[in-house]
Amino acid sequence: MVPAAGELPGVFPSVVHALVDAAALSPDHEALVLGEERLDYRDYLRCVAGFSRELEALDLGGCRVAMLMGNSIDICIAMFAIHAARAEAVPLNPIYTAGELLPMLEDAQVSAIVYDEDLDGTVHLLTGRLGVKHLIAIGETRGRRLTEWRGRQDVDAPGGLPAAEDPATLQFTGGTTGRAKGARISHYSLSVNLSQREAVFPTRDEVERMLCIMPLFHCYAVSMCLHAMVYRRGTLVILPRYHPREVIDALVREKITLFGGSPTIFTGLLNYPGFAGTDFSNLYLSSSGSAPLAGHVLTEWERITGTPILEGYGQSEAGPVISFNPVDGVRKPTSVGIPLPETEIQIVDLQTGTEVLGAGQKGEIRITGPQVMRGYRNRPEETAQTLRDGWLYTGDIGELDEEGYLYIRGRKKEMLIVSGYNVFPREVEEVLHLNPAVREAAVVAKTDDYRGELPVAFVVAAGQGNRDAEALTRYCGERLASYKIPAEFRFLDSLPKTAVGKVDKIQLTEMANRSP
């Protein structure tokens, strides 16, 4: 670790350097836990080193390696090993269909896919189209476990370490069109963002036990859970999926000190029978991201657990964390906090993006800082639109108060956030437009106390006999991940249009949020 100037704690050249440091300083400390399986830092590094050398032997340095994996100890090892091999990790949602994955994999031009063995069918559908050289199945039956290097004496460190300027992760995100874009994040951007976040949300060496239920293919869980625990030589306790009873049991059994979630998770836990009687004596802090958290949830969580939830803000293009409510300082409900050190946030006018607005004025949020992406892969026009004059234009609408605390007020983009997952209306609309029973379709957001937002589809049917919502639900279920399927289908004789002939989504959104 090299000392950082100003307010930052030390910054590693890469997160792999942080793991090497953790294994040297705390080799016997528990690093990863999933059920009865446990891995200390010595063996964590051995497993990363063994798999990274295997990837190097396949000549994958400088290439892109896709990951299609659910929460497991293996995904943690795979992420660090891909980085250690100086390849670019491409983490993707394992519940996506082949049709959803294909355009991202075509764009990324991956040379290998590391995937959970139960995704054999999906992966082989894809590789017939893509010609990927190397497929590495992970599992107990037809695959192999990446913990196979545990206890091995012949491998104890990666053969080489990535340089700070090397590309680390191609993180796919979306835009106004719904077309996925790969944000290119360097090793330095990932590493410095850890130190930036530590300056506002400090954690403790060899003390923290973080419960991870957020998906580890997503940048939020990678930064706030996977990388954060390695940085402080803490313990990452992983749940393969979310269930309130399993979360409550793990909080007590594993003496959890840190907990990260989304509004859906916090709301679900508060409403689960028996949650209020849980032993929270070890819990120190919780963090929330992905979507705004209601003020009453913050208050109720702190009342029951005796510990606060700190809200932050980020996005894939920014490493990902941009702001956080500070541990040692004023916490403001409904605010996403103050800018991280070395990060500047401005609110600018929506028309030109050049006029800086004052406190209390709403406009587009733009940021600058060392964690910002290099650009989008193969998207020069969208890169030029998003990165302008040294600023990252987030597409989000917000305002700053007099003390510099940021409040998110909306999005320029039409993107929905459903239980923390991004849903792009155009993608759903394109699926619906392929159905011969649909003449026109438009998808908008309906607010929901539990999931944040839900997609609602307004449909003009091709005939009176085609107004079958159940049939459209089944149709979408065959082509889209479950959270993208419209929660409601409302049939209209025609879609409302603006004066220039565009679908009037403002009017549709108002209709969606009224009772049908």
Short mmCIF file of C-alpha atoms in Angstrom, two decimals:
data_model
loop_
_atom_site.label_atom_id
_atom_site.label_comp_id
_atom_site.label_asym_id
_atom_site.label_seq_id
_atom_site.Cartn_x
_atom_site.Cartn_y
_atom_site.Cartn_z
CA MET A 1 0.00 0.00 0.00
CA VAL A 2 1.26 3.47 -0.84
CA PRO A 3 0.34 6.45 1.35
CA ALA A 4 -2.22 8.75 -0.22
CA ALA A 5 -2.17 12.50 -0.12
CA GLY A 6 -4.68 14.59 1.78
CA GLU A 7 -7.71 12.88 3.29
CA LEU A 8 -7.31 9.43 1.75
CA PRO A 9 -6.10 6.30 3.56
CA GLY A 10 -3.41 4.32 1.73
CA VAL A 11 -4.08 3.26 -1.86
CA PHE A 12 -2.99 -0.08 -3.33
CA PRO A 13 -2.00 -0.24 -7.03
CA SER A 14 -4.79 -2.83 -7.42
CA VAL A 15 -7.17 -4.86 -5.30
CA VAL A 16 -4.96 -7.90 -6.00
CA HIS A 17 -2.14 -6.12 -4.17
CA ALA A 18 -4.58 -5.66 -1.28
CA LEU A 19 -5.20 -9.43 -1.17
CA VAL A 20 -1.45 -10.17 -1.22
CA ASP A 21 -1.03 -7.73 1.66
CA ALA A 22 -3.89 -9.34 3.62
CA ALA A 23 -2.41 -12.82 3.20
CA ALA A 24 0.99 -11.59 4.41
CA LEU A 25 -0.34 -9.72 7.46
CA SER A 26 -3.24 -11.99 8.47
CA PRO A 27 -2.67 -15.42 6.89
CA ASP A 28 -4.76 -17.36 9.44
CA HIS A 29 -7.62 -14.86 9.64
CA GLU A 30 -10.96 -16.07 8.29
CA ALA A 31 -11.53 -14.48 4.89
CA LEU A 32 -14.55 -16.18 3.26
CA VAL A 33 -17.49 -18.05 4.76
CA LEU A 34 -20.41 -19.79 3.05
CA GLY A 35 -22.31 -22.18 5.29
CA GLU A 36 -19.82 -24.68 6.71
CA GLU A 37 -17.13 -23.81 4.14
CA ARG A 38 -14.45 -21.40 5.37
CA LEU A 39 -11.25 -20.08 3.81
CA ASP A 40 -8.47 -18.14 5.51
CA TYR A 41 -6.39 -15.48 3.78
CA ARG A 42 -3.44 -17.81 3.18
CA ASP A 43 -5.59 -20.26 1.25
CA TYR A 44 -7.63 -17.49 -0.37
CA LEU A 45 -4.45 -16.21 -2.00
CA ARG A 46 -3.32 -19.73 -2.89
CA CYS A 47 -6.58 -20.41 -4.71
CA VAL A 48 -6.41 -17.07 -6.53
CA ALA A 49 -2.78 -17.75 -7.47
CA GLY A 50 -3.53 -21.27 -8.73
CA PHE A 51 -6.45 -20.20 -10.92
CA SER A 52 -4.70 -17.07 -12.19
CA ARG A 53 -1.71 -19.15 -13.35
CA GLU A 54 -4.11 -21.48 -15.13
CA LEU A 55 -5.63 -18.48 -16.92
CA GLU A 56 -2.17 -17.21 -17.81
CA ALA A 57 -1.33 -20.62 -19.28
CA LEU A 58 -4.35 -20.18 -21.55
CA ASP A 59 -2.78 -16.91 -22.73
CA LEU A 60 -5.66 -14.80 -21.41
CA GLY A 61 -3.56 -11.86 -20.24
CA GLY A 62 -4.95 -8.71 -21.86
CA CYS A 63 -8.14 -10.56 -22.89
CA ARG A 64 -11.62 -10.35 -21.49
CA VAL A 65 -13.03 -13.17 -19.35
CA ALA A 66 -16.77 -13.32 -18.69
CA MET A 67 -18.18 -14.52 -15.38
CA LEU A 68 -21.66 -16.06 -15.13
CA MET A 69 -21.76 -17.01 -11.47
CA GLY A 70 -24.04 -16.68 -8.49
CA ASN A 71 -22.90 -15.88 -4.95
CA SER A 72 -20.25 -18.36 -3.83
CA ILE A 73 -16.70 -18.61 -2.61
CA ASP A 74 -15.76 -19.51 -6.19
CA ILE A 75 -16.92 -16.19 -7.64
CA CYS A 76 -14.68 -14.35 -5.15
CA ILE A 77 -11.66 -16.43 -6.17
CA ALA A 78 -12.49 -16.10 -9.88
CA MET A 79 -12.76 -12.29 -9.73
CA PHE A 80 -9.37 -11.85 -8.08
CA ALA A 81 -7.75 -14.53 -10.27
CA ILE A 82 -8.91 -12.91 -13.51
CA HIS A 83 -7.46 -9.61 -12.30
CA ALA A 84 -4.23 -11.27 -11.16
CA ALA A 85 -3.85 -12.81 -14.63
CA ARG A 86 -4.03 -9.24 -16.02
CA ALA A 87 -7.22 -10.12 -17.86
CA GLU A 88 -10.32 -7.91 -17.86
CA ALA A 89 -13.22 -9.33 -15.82
CA VAL A 90 -16.69 -9.14 -17.40
CA PRO A 91 -19.19 -9.98 -14.63
CA LEU A 92 -22.68 -10.69 -15.95
CA ASN A 93 -26.01 -11.56 -14.38
CA PRO A 94 -26.32 -15.38 -14.32
CA ILE A 95 -30.14 -15.27 -14.45
CA TYR A 96 -30.12 -13.51 -17.83
CA THR A 97 -31.42 -15.47 -20.79
CA ALA A 98 -29.18 -16.30 -23.74
CA GLY A 99 -30.91 -13.57 -25.74
CA GLU A 100 -30.09 -10.98 -23.07
CA LEU A 101 -26.46 -12.09 -22.75
CA LEU A 102 -25.64 -12.38 -26.44
CA PRO A 103 -25.27 -8.66 -27.32
CA MET A 104 -23.07 -8.01 -24.28
CA LEU A 105 -20.81 -10.97 -25.01
CA GLU A 106 -20.61 -10.00 -28.69
CA ASP A 107 -19.57 -6.49 -27.65
CA ALA A 108 -17.04 -7.72 -25.08
CA GLN A 109 -15.51 -10.32 -27.44
CA VAL A 110 -14.57 -12.53 -24.51
CA SER A 111 -11.94 -15.23 -24.86
CA ALA A 112 -13.24 -17.32 -21.96
CA ILE A 113 -16.35 -17.80 -19.83
CA VAL A 114 -16.20 -18.96 -16.22
CA TYR A 115 -19.67 -20.13 -15.26
CA ASP A 116 -21.75 -22.14 -12.80
CA GLU A 117 -22.28 -25.64 -14.13
CA ASP A 118 -26.08 -25.39 -14.03
CA LEU A 119 -25.80 -22.79 -16.81
CA ASP A 120 -24.37 -25.34 -19.28
CA GLY A 121 -27.39 -25.07 -21.55
CA THR A 122 -27.32 -21.28 -21.75
CA VAL A 123 -23.55 -21.13 -22.23
CA HIS A 124 -23.50 -23.68 -25.02
CA LEU A 125 -26.32 -21.87 -26.81
CA LEU A 126 -24.15 -18.76 -26.70
CA THR A 127 -20.83 -20.29 -27.64
CA GLY A 128 -22.29 -21.74 -30.80
CA ARG A 129 -22.77 -18.14 -31.92
CA LEU A 130 -19.67 -16.58 -30.36
CA GLY A 131 -16.84 -19.03 -30.85
CA VAL A 132 -15.43 -18.55 -27.32
CA LYS A 133 -12.14 -20.46 -26.95
CA HIS A 134 -12.32 -21.51 -23.31
CA LEU A 135 -15.28 -22.59 -21.17
CA ILE A 136 -14.63 -23.25 -17.49
CA ALA A 137 -17.54 -24.81 -15.59
CA ILE A 138 -17.61 -24.42 -11.82
CA GLY A 139 -19.47 -26.84 -9.54
CA GLU A 140 -19.42 -30.15 -7.70
CA THR A 141 -20.91 -32.36 -10.43
CA ARG A 142 -19.73 -31.61 -13.96
CA GLY A 143 -17.40 -28.73 -13.11
CA ARG A 144 -14.61 -28.19 -10.60
CA ARG A 145 -14.14 -26.05 -7.50
CA LEU A 146 -11.69 -23.16 -7.42
CA THR A 147 -10.85 -24.07 -3.82
CA GLU A 148 -8.80 -27.01 -5.13
CA TRP A 149 -5.58 -25.15 -4.33
CA ARG A 150 -6.44 -24.94 -0.62
CA GLY A 151 -3.51 -26.20 1.45
CA ARG A 152 -1.23 -26.60 -1.57
CA GLN A 153 2.42 -25.73 -0.86
CA ASP A 154 3.48 -25.43 -4.51
CA VAL A 155 1.55 -22.22 -5.18
CA ASP A 156 1.33 -19.36 -2.73
CA ALA A 157 1.20 -16.14 -4.78
CA PRO A 158 0.18 -15.03 -8.27
CA GLY A 159 2.91 -15.10 -10.88
CA GLY A 160 2.59 -11.38 -11.49
CA LEU A 161 0.44 -8.48 -10.42
CA PRO A 162 -1.54 -6.05 -12.56
CA ALA A 163 -0.38 -2.48 -13.07
CA ALA A 164 -2.51 0.36 -11.77
CA GLU A 165 -3.25 1.56 -15.29
CA ASP A 166 -4.34 -1.87 -16.59
CA PRO A 167 -8.04 -2.40 -17.40
CA ALA A 168 -9.63 -4.33 -14.54
CA THR A 169 -13.36 -4.69 -15.17
CA LEU A 170 -15.75 -4.24 -18.06
CA GLN A 171 -18.93 -3.47 -16.12
CA PHE A 172 -22.03 -3.53 -18.29
CA THR A 173 -24.62 -0.89 -17.62
CA GLY A 174 -27.38 0.71 -19.66
CA GLY A 175 -28.46 4.05 -21.04
CA THR A 176 -31.39 5.92 -22.43
CA THR A 177 -31.73 3.41 -25.25
CA GLY A 178 -31.56 0.36 -22.99
CA ARG A 179 -28.63 -0.96 -25.03
CA ALA A 180 -26.01 -2.33 -22.66
CA LYS A 181 -22.67 -0.52 -22.57
CA GLY A 182 -19.46 -1.81 -21.05
CA ALA A 183 -17.84 0.73 -18.72
CA ARG A 184 -14.07 0.23 -18.65
CA ILE A 185 -12.70 0.56 -15.12
CA SER A 186 -8.96 0.49 -14.40
CA HIS A 187 -7.29 -1.19 -11.43
CA TYR A 188 -6.42 2.20 -9.99
CA SER A 189 -10.04 3.36 -10.22
CA LEU A 190 -11.24 0.31 -8.27
CA SER A 191 -8.50 0.61 -5.68
CA VAL A 192 -8.62 4.36 -5.10
CA ASN A 193 -12.41 4.17 -4.75
CA LEU A 194 -11.94 1.76 -1.82
CA SER A 195 -9.71 4.30 -0.09
CA GLN A 196 -12.09 7.15 -0.89
CA ARG A 197 -14.99 5.25 0.64
CA GLU A 198 -12.89 4.30 3.70
CA ALA A 199 -12.28 7.98 4.39
CA VAL A 200 -16.03 8.56 4.88
CA PHE A 201 -17.14 5.05 5.92
CA PRO A 202 -14.14 3.75 7.93
CA THR A 203 -13.94 0.08 8.87
CA ARG A 204 -11.63 -1.78 11.25
CA ASP A 205 -8.70 -4.12 10.52
CA GLU A 206 -9.38 -7.79 11.33
CA VAL A 207 -12.62 -6.86 13.12
CA GLU A 208 -15.35 -6.59 10.51
CA ARG A 209 -17.60 -9.46 9.50
CA MET A 210 -19.67 -8.41 6.50
CA LEU A 211 -22.81 -10.26 5.48
CA CYS A 212 -23.15 -10.26 1.69
CA ILE A 213 -26.55 -11.03 0.21
CA MET A 214 -26.32 -8.63 -2.73
CA PRO A 215 -25.25 -10.28 -6.03
CA LEU A 216 -21.48 -10.47 -6.38
CA PHE A 217 -21.61 -9.89 -10.14
CA HIS A 218 -22.83 -6.34 -9.36
CA CYS A 219 -20.41 -3.48 -8.72
CA TYR A 220 -22.18 -2.51 -5.45
CA ALA A 221 -21.48 -5.86 -3.76
CA VAL A 222 -18.01 -6.12 -5.30
CA SER A 223 -16.95 -2.76 -3.91
CA MET A 224 -18.82 -2.65 -0.60
CA CYS A 225 -18.41 -6.34 0.30
CA LEU A 226 -15.77 -8.27 -1.66
CA HIS A 227 -13.08 -5.61 -1.99
CA ALA A 228 -13.88 -3.83 1.26
CA MET A 229 -13.25 -6.92 3.38
CA VAL A 230 -9.94 -7.65 1.70
CA TYR A 231 -8.84 -4.02 2.20
CA ARG A 232 -9.38 -4.32 5.98
CA ARG A 233 -8.57 -8.03 6.29
CA GLY A 234 -12.11 -8.72 7.42
CA THR A 235 -14.42 -11.70 6.91
CA LEU A 236 -16.95 -11.89 4.08
CA VAL A 237 -19.92 -14.08 5.00
CA ILE A 238 -21.83 -14.99 1.82
CA LEU A 239 -25.42 -16.05 1.39
CA PRO A 240 -26.16 -17.62 -2.02
CA ARG A 241 -29.63 -16.01 -2.09
CA TYR A 242 -31.78 -13.71 -0.02
CA HIS A 243 -34.30 -15.04 2.45
CA PRO A 244 -35.19 -13.08 5.60
CA ARG A 245 -34.93 -16.11 7.90
CA GLU A 246 -31.46 -17.00 6.58
CA VAL A 247 -30.32 -13.38 6.97
CA ILE A 248 -31.50 -13.26 10.58
CA ASP A 249 -29.83 -16.58 11.39
CA ALA A 250 -26.54 -15.46 9.79
CA LEU A 251 -26.54 -12.10 11.60
CA VAL A 252 -26.54 -13.95 14.93
CA ARG A 253 -24.53 -17.09 14.08
CA GLU A 254 -21.69 -15.27 12.32
CA LYS A 255 -21.58 -12.26 14.69
CA ILE A 256 -22.03 -9.87 11.76
CA THR A 257 -20.72 -6.32 12.24
CA LEU A 258 -21.47 -4.87 8.78
CA PHE A 259 -24.51 -5.40 6.62
CA GLY A 260 -25.14 -4.14 3.10
CA GLY A 261 -28.50 -4.16 1.41
CA SER A 262 -31.04 -2.41 -0.77
CA PRO A 263 -34.37 -0.78 0.12
CA THR A 264 -36.21 -3.99 -0.80
CA ILE A 265 -34.08 -6.01 1.61
CA PHE A 266 -34.30 -3.59 4.52
CA THR A 267 -38.07 -3.27 4.11
CA GLY A 268 -38.52 -7.03 3.87
CA LEU A 269 -36.47 -7.68 7.01
CA LEU A 270 -38.32 -5.07 9.04
CA ASN A 271 -41.63 -6.70 8.10
CA TYR A 272 -40.47 -10.27 8.76
CA PRO A 273 -41.91 -11.90 11.91
CA GLY A 274 -39.31 -12.16 14.67
CA PHE A 275 -36.85 -9.66 13.22
CA ALA A 276 -37.29 -7.23 16.11
CA GLY A 277 -36.25 -9.96 18.58
CA THR A 278 -32.91 -10.65 16.87
CA ASP A 279 -29.64 -10.18 18.77
CA PHE A 280 -28.01 -7.14 17.15
CA SER A 281 -25.25 -6.74 19.74
CA ASN A 282 -22.47 -7.29 17.19
CA LEU A 283 -23.93 -5.14 14.41
CA TYR A 284 -21.97 -1.91 13.91
CA LEU A 285 -23.18 -0.33 10.66
CA SER A 286 -25.37 -1.02 7.66
CA SER A 287 -25.21 0.52 4.20
CA SER A 288 -27.84 0.95 1.53
CA GLY A 289 -27.47 1.54 -2.18
CA SER A 290 -29.06 0.84 -5.59
CA ALA A 291 -32.16 2.99 -4.94
CA PRO A 292 -33.42 5.68 -2.53
CA LEU A 293 -34.41 4.46 0.94
CA ALA A 294 -37.60 5.76 2.56
CA GLY A 295 -37.07 7.88 5.67
CA HIS A 296 -39.33 5.73 7.86
CA VAL A 297 -37.24 2.64 7.03
CA LEU A 298 -34.08 4.43 8.22
CA THR A 299 -35.77 5.43 11.46
CA GLU A 300 -37.33 2.03 12.15
CA TRP A 301 -34.10 0.13 11.41
CA GLU A 302 -32.12 2.29 13.82
CA ARG A 303 -34.82 1.97 16.49
CA ILE A 304 -34.88 -1.83 16.32
CA THR A 305 -31.18 -2.60 15.73
CA GLY A 306 -29.64 0.33 17.59
CA THR A 307 -27.37 0.96 14.58
CA PRO A 308 -27.71 3.32 11.59
CA ILE A 309 -28.06 2.70 7.89
CA LEU A 310 -25.72 4.91 5.90
CA GLU A 311 -26.97 5.76 2.42
CA GLY A 312 -24.61 6.29 -0.47
CA TYR A 313 -24.73 6.95 -4.19
CA GLY A 314 -22.79 5.54 -7.07
CA GLN A 315 -22.90 4.07 -10.53
CA SER A 316 -20.94 1.61 -12.61
CA GLU A 317 -19.15 4.41 -14.48
CA ALA A 318 -17.71 5.80 -11.23
CA GLY A 319 -15.86 2.94 -9.70
CA PRO A 320 -18.71 2.80 -8.33
CA VAL A 321 -19.03 4.95 -5.15
CA ILE A 322 -19.53 8.74 -5.48
CA SER A 323 -20.93 9.92 -2.13
CA PHE A 324 -21.82 8.61 1.32
CA ASN A 325 -23.30 9.79 4.56
CA PRO A 326 -20.30 9.93 6.91
CA VAL A 327 -19.86 7.65 9.93
CA ASP A 328 -18.28 10.49 11.92
CA GLY A 329 -20.41 13.45 10.99
CA VAL A 330 -23.93 14.56 10.23
CA ARG A 331 -26.19 11.94 8.66
CA LYS A 332 -29.17 13.33 6.80
CA PRO A 333 -32.17 11.09 6.11
CA THR A 334 -33.12 10.87 2.40
CA SER A 335 -29.71 12.31 1.44
CA VAL A 336 -27.02 10.17 -0.18
CA GLY A 337 -24.37 12.10 1.67
CA ILE A 338 -21.29 14.11 0.83
CA PRO A 339 -18.81 13.63 -2.01
CA LEU A 340 -15.96 11.23 -1.34
CA PRO A 341 -12.50 12.82 -0.99
CA GLU A 342 -10.98 13.89 -4.33
CA THR A 343 -14.50 13.79 -5.81
CA GLU A 344 -16.35 16.91 -6.90
CA ILE A 345 -20.09 16.97 -7.51
CA GLN A 346 -21.88 19.70 -9.41
CA ILE A 347 -25.51 20.20 -10.38
CA VAL A 348 -25.86 21.60 -13.89
CA ASP A 349 -28.75 22.71 -16.08
CA LEU A 350 -30.55 19.99 -18.03
CA GLN A 351 -30.41 21.75 -21.40
CA THR A 352 -26.69 22.42 -21.92
CA GLY A 353 -25.04 20.77 -18.92
CA THR A 354 -22.69 23.75 -18.58
CA GLU A 355 -24.46 26.12 -16.17
CA VAL A 356 -23.60 25.23 -12.57
CA LEU A 357 -26.66 25.58 -10.36
CA GLY A 358 -26.78 26.70 -6.75
CA ALA A 359 -27.90 24.98 -3.55
CA GLY A 360 -31.50 23.80 -3.68
CA GLN A 361 -31.70 23.88 -7.48
CA LYS A 362 -32.42 20.68 -9.36
CA GLY A 363 -30.40 19.63 -12.38
CA GLU A 364 -28.19 16.88 -13.75
CA ILE A 365 -25.52 15.50 -11.44
CA ARG A 366 -22.02 15.56 -12.89
CA ILE A 367 -18.90 14.39 -11.08
CA THR A 368 -15.14 14.31 -11.45
CA GLY A 369 -12.67 12.16 -9.57
CA PRO A 370 -9.99 9.47 -9.92
CA GLN A 371 -12.56 6.64 -9.79
CA VAL A 372 -14.29 7.61 -13.06
CA MET A 373 -14.24 5.12 -15.94
CA ARG A 374 -12.08 5.46 -19.02
CA GLY A 375 -15.10 5.23 -21.29
CA TYR A 376 -17.50 2.74 -22.84
CA ARG A 377 -16.10 -0.06 -24.94
CA ASN A 378 -16.99 0.34 -28.63
CA ARG A 379 -19.26 3.32 -27.88
CA PRO A 380 -17.31 6.46 -28.88
CA GLU A 381 -20.41 8.63 -29.34
CA GLU A 382 -21.93 7.66 -25.99
CA THR A 383 -18.54 8.03 -24.30
CA ALA A 384 -18.25 11.55 -25.70
CA GLN A 385 -21.74 12.36 -24.46
CA THR A 386 -21.12 10.98 -20.96
CA LEU A 387 -17.52 12.17 -20.44
CA ARG A 388 -17.28 15.88 -21.26
CA ASP A 389 -14.57 18.36 -20.33
CA GLY A 390 -13.30 16.16 -17.50
CA TRP A 391 -16.78 15.49 -16.05
CA LEU A 392 -18.89 12.34 -15.87
CA TYR A 393 -22.51 13.23 -16.65
CA THR A 394 -24.51 10.74 -14.59
CA GLY A 395 -27.95 11.16 -16.20
CA ASP A 396 -29.40 11.48 -12.69
CA ILE A 397 -31.24 14.55 -11.44
CA GLY A 398 -30.39 15.88 -8.00
CA GLU A 399 -29.70 18.87 -5.82
CA LEU A 400 -27.14 19.89 -3.21
CA ASP A 401 -28.06 21.59 0.03
CA GLU A 402 -26.11 24.45 1.63
CA GLU A 403 -23.79 21.98 3.37
CA GLY A 404 -22.98 20.03 0.21
CA TYR A 405 -25.20 17.00 0.89
CA LEU A 406 -26.59 15.39 -2.25
CA TYR A 407 -30.23 14.45 -2.80
CA ILE A 408 -31.36 12.31 -5.74
CA ARG A 409 -34.57 13.64 -7.29
CA GLY A 410 -35.00 11.57 -10.42
CA ARG A 411 -33.39 10.38 -13.63
CA LYS A 412 -32.99 11.88 -17.05
CA LYS A 413 -32.87 8.33 -18.27
CA GLU A 414 -36.06 6.29 -18.42
CA MET A 415 -34.39 3.46 -16.53
CA LEU A 416 -36.35 1.81 -13.73
CA ILE A 417 -34.77 0.32 -10.62
CA VAL A 418 -36.66 -2.81 -9.55
CA SER A 419 -35.40 -4.31 -6.28
CA GLY A 420 -32.01 -2.77 -7.02
CA TYR A 421 -31.85 -4.11 -10.60
CA ASN A 422 -31.84 -1.85 -13.64
CA VAL A 423 -34.70 -2.27 -16.11
CA PHE A 424 -34.69 -0.41 -19.40
CA PRO A 425 -38.14 0.21 -20.89
CA ARG A 426 -36.99 0.03 -24.48
CA GLU A 427 -35.64 -3.49 -23.98
CA VAL A 428 -39.01 -4.69 -22.67
CA GLU A 429 -40.87 -2.76 -25.38
CA GLU A 430 -38.79 -4.39 -28.11
CA VAL A 431 -39.69 -7.83 -26.78
CA LEU A 432 -43.39 -6.92 -26.73
CA HIS A 433 -43.27 -5.48 -30.24
CA LEU A 434 -42.11 -8.87 -31.57
CA ASN A 435 -45.37 -10.42 -30.35
CA PRO A 436 -47.96 -10.51 -33.18
CA ALA A 437 -50.73 -9.86 -30.62
CA VAL A 438 -49.21 -6.43 -29.85
CA ARG A 439 -49.62 -3.41 -32.12
CA GLU A 440 -47.98 -0.84 -29.83
CA ALA A 441 -46.40 -0.99 -26.39
CA ALA A 442 -44.83 1.44 -23.96
CA VAL A 443 -43.30 0.65 -20.56
CA VAL A 444 -43.11 3.10 -17.66
CA ALA A 445 -42.42 3.02 -13.91
CA LYS A 446 -44.93 2.61 -11.13
CA THR A 447 -43.68 3.39 -7.63
CA ASP A 448 -43.77 0.49 -5.17
CA ASP A 449 -43.03 0.62 -1.44
CA TYR A 450 -41.34 -2.78 -1.47
CA ARG A 451 -39.44 -3.00 -4.77
CA GLY A 452 -38.88 0.70 -5.38
CA GLU A 453 -40.37 0.67 -8.86
CA LEU A 454 -42.28 -1.78 -11.03
CA PRO A 455 -42.57 -1.88 -14.84
CA VAL A 456 -46.07 -1.32 -16.19
CA ALA A 457 -46.77 -2.02 -19.87
CA PHE A 458 -49.41 -0.09 -21.80
CA VAL A 459 -50.42 -2.16 -24.80
CA VAL A 460 -52.47 -1.54 -27.92
CA ALA A 461 -53.56 -5.02 -28.95
CA ALA A 462 -53.62 -6.16 -32.56
CA GLY A 463 -57.24 -7.19 -32.02
CA GLN A 464 -59.87 -7.38 -29.27
CA GLY A 465 -59.18 -11.07 -28.80
CA ASN A 466 -55.55 -10.40 -28.02
CA ARG A 467 -56.07 -8.58 -24.70
CA ASP A 468 -54.62 -11.44 -22.68
CA ALA A 469 -52.32 -10.22 -19.89
CA GLU A 470 -51.49 -13.73 -18.71
CA ALA A 471 -50.35 -14.73 -22.19
CA LEU A 472 -48.10 -11.65 -22.40
CA THR A 473 -46.64 -12.44 -18.98
CA ARG A 474 -45.75 -15.96 -20.13
CA TYR A 475 -44.35 -14.60 -23.39
CA CYS A 476 -42.08 -12.13 -21.56
CA GLY A 477 -41.05 -14.82 -19.07
CA GLU A 478 -39.52 -16.82 -21.91
CA ARG A 479 -37.44 -13.86 -23.09
CA LEU A 480 -36.63 -11.69 -20.07
CA ALA A 481 -35.26 -12.03 -16.55
CA SER A 482 -38.11 -12.21 -14.04
CA TYR A 483 -37.68 -8.69 -12.62
CA LYS A 484 -38.02 -7.17 -16.13
CA ILE A 485 -41.44 -8.70 -16.74
CA PRO A 486 -44.15 -6.04 -16.46
CA ALA A 487 -46.03 -6.27 -13.18
CA GLU A 488 -49.15 -5.06 -14.99
CA PHE A 489 -50.44 -4.95 -18.56
CA ARG A 490 -52.97 -2.22 -19.25
CA PHE A 491 -54.73 -2.25 -22.58
CA LEU A 492 -55.57 0.98 -24.42
CA ASP A 493 -57.19 1.70 -27.77
CA SER A 494 -54.25 3.99 -28.58
CA LEU A 495 -51.17 5.33 -26.80
CA PRO A 496 -51.18 9.06 -25.94
CA LYS A 497 -48.77 11.07 -28.09
CA THR A 498 -46.98 14.40 -27.74
CA ALA A 499 -47.32 17.22 -30.26
CA VAL A 500 -44.39 15.84 -32.24
CA GLY A 501 -45.85 12.33 -32.37
CA LYS A 502 -43.79 10.67 -29.64
CA VAL A 503 -45.42 8.44 -27.04
CA ASP A 504 -46.29 10.66 -24.07
CA LYS A 505 -44.60 8.76 -21.27
CA ILE A 506 -45.26 11.49 -18.75
CA GLN A 507 -48.99 10.93 -19.17
CA LEU A 508 -48.55 7.16 -19.10
CA THR A 509 -46.50 7.37 -15.90
CA GLU A 510 -49.27 9.38 -14.28
CA MET A 511 -51.78 6.76 -15.41
CA ALA A 512 -49.60 3.91 -14.12
CA ASN A 513 -49.47 5.46 -10.68
CA ARG A 514 -53.24 5.85 -10.50
CA SER A 515 -55.53 2.93 -9.85
CA PRO A 516 -56.55 1.27 -13.13
#
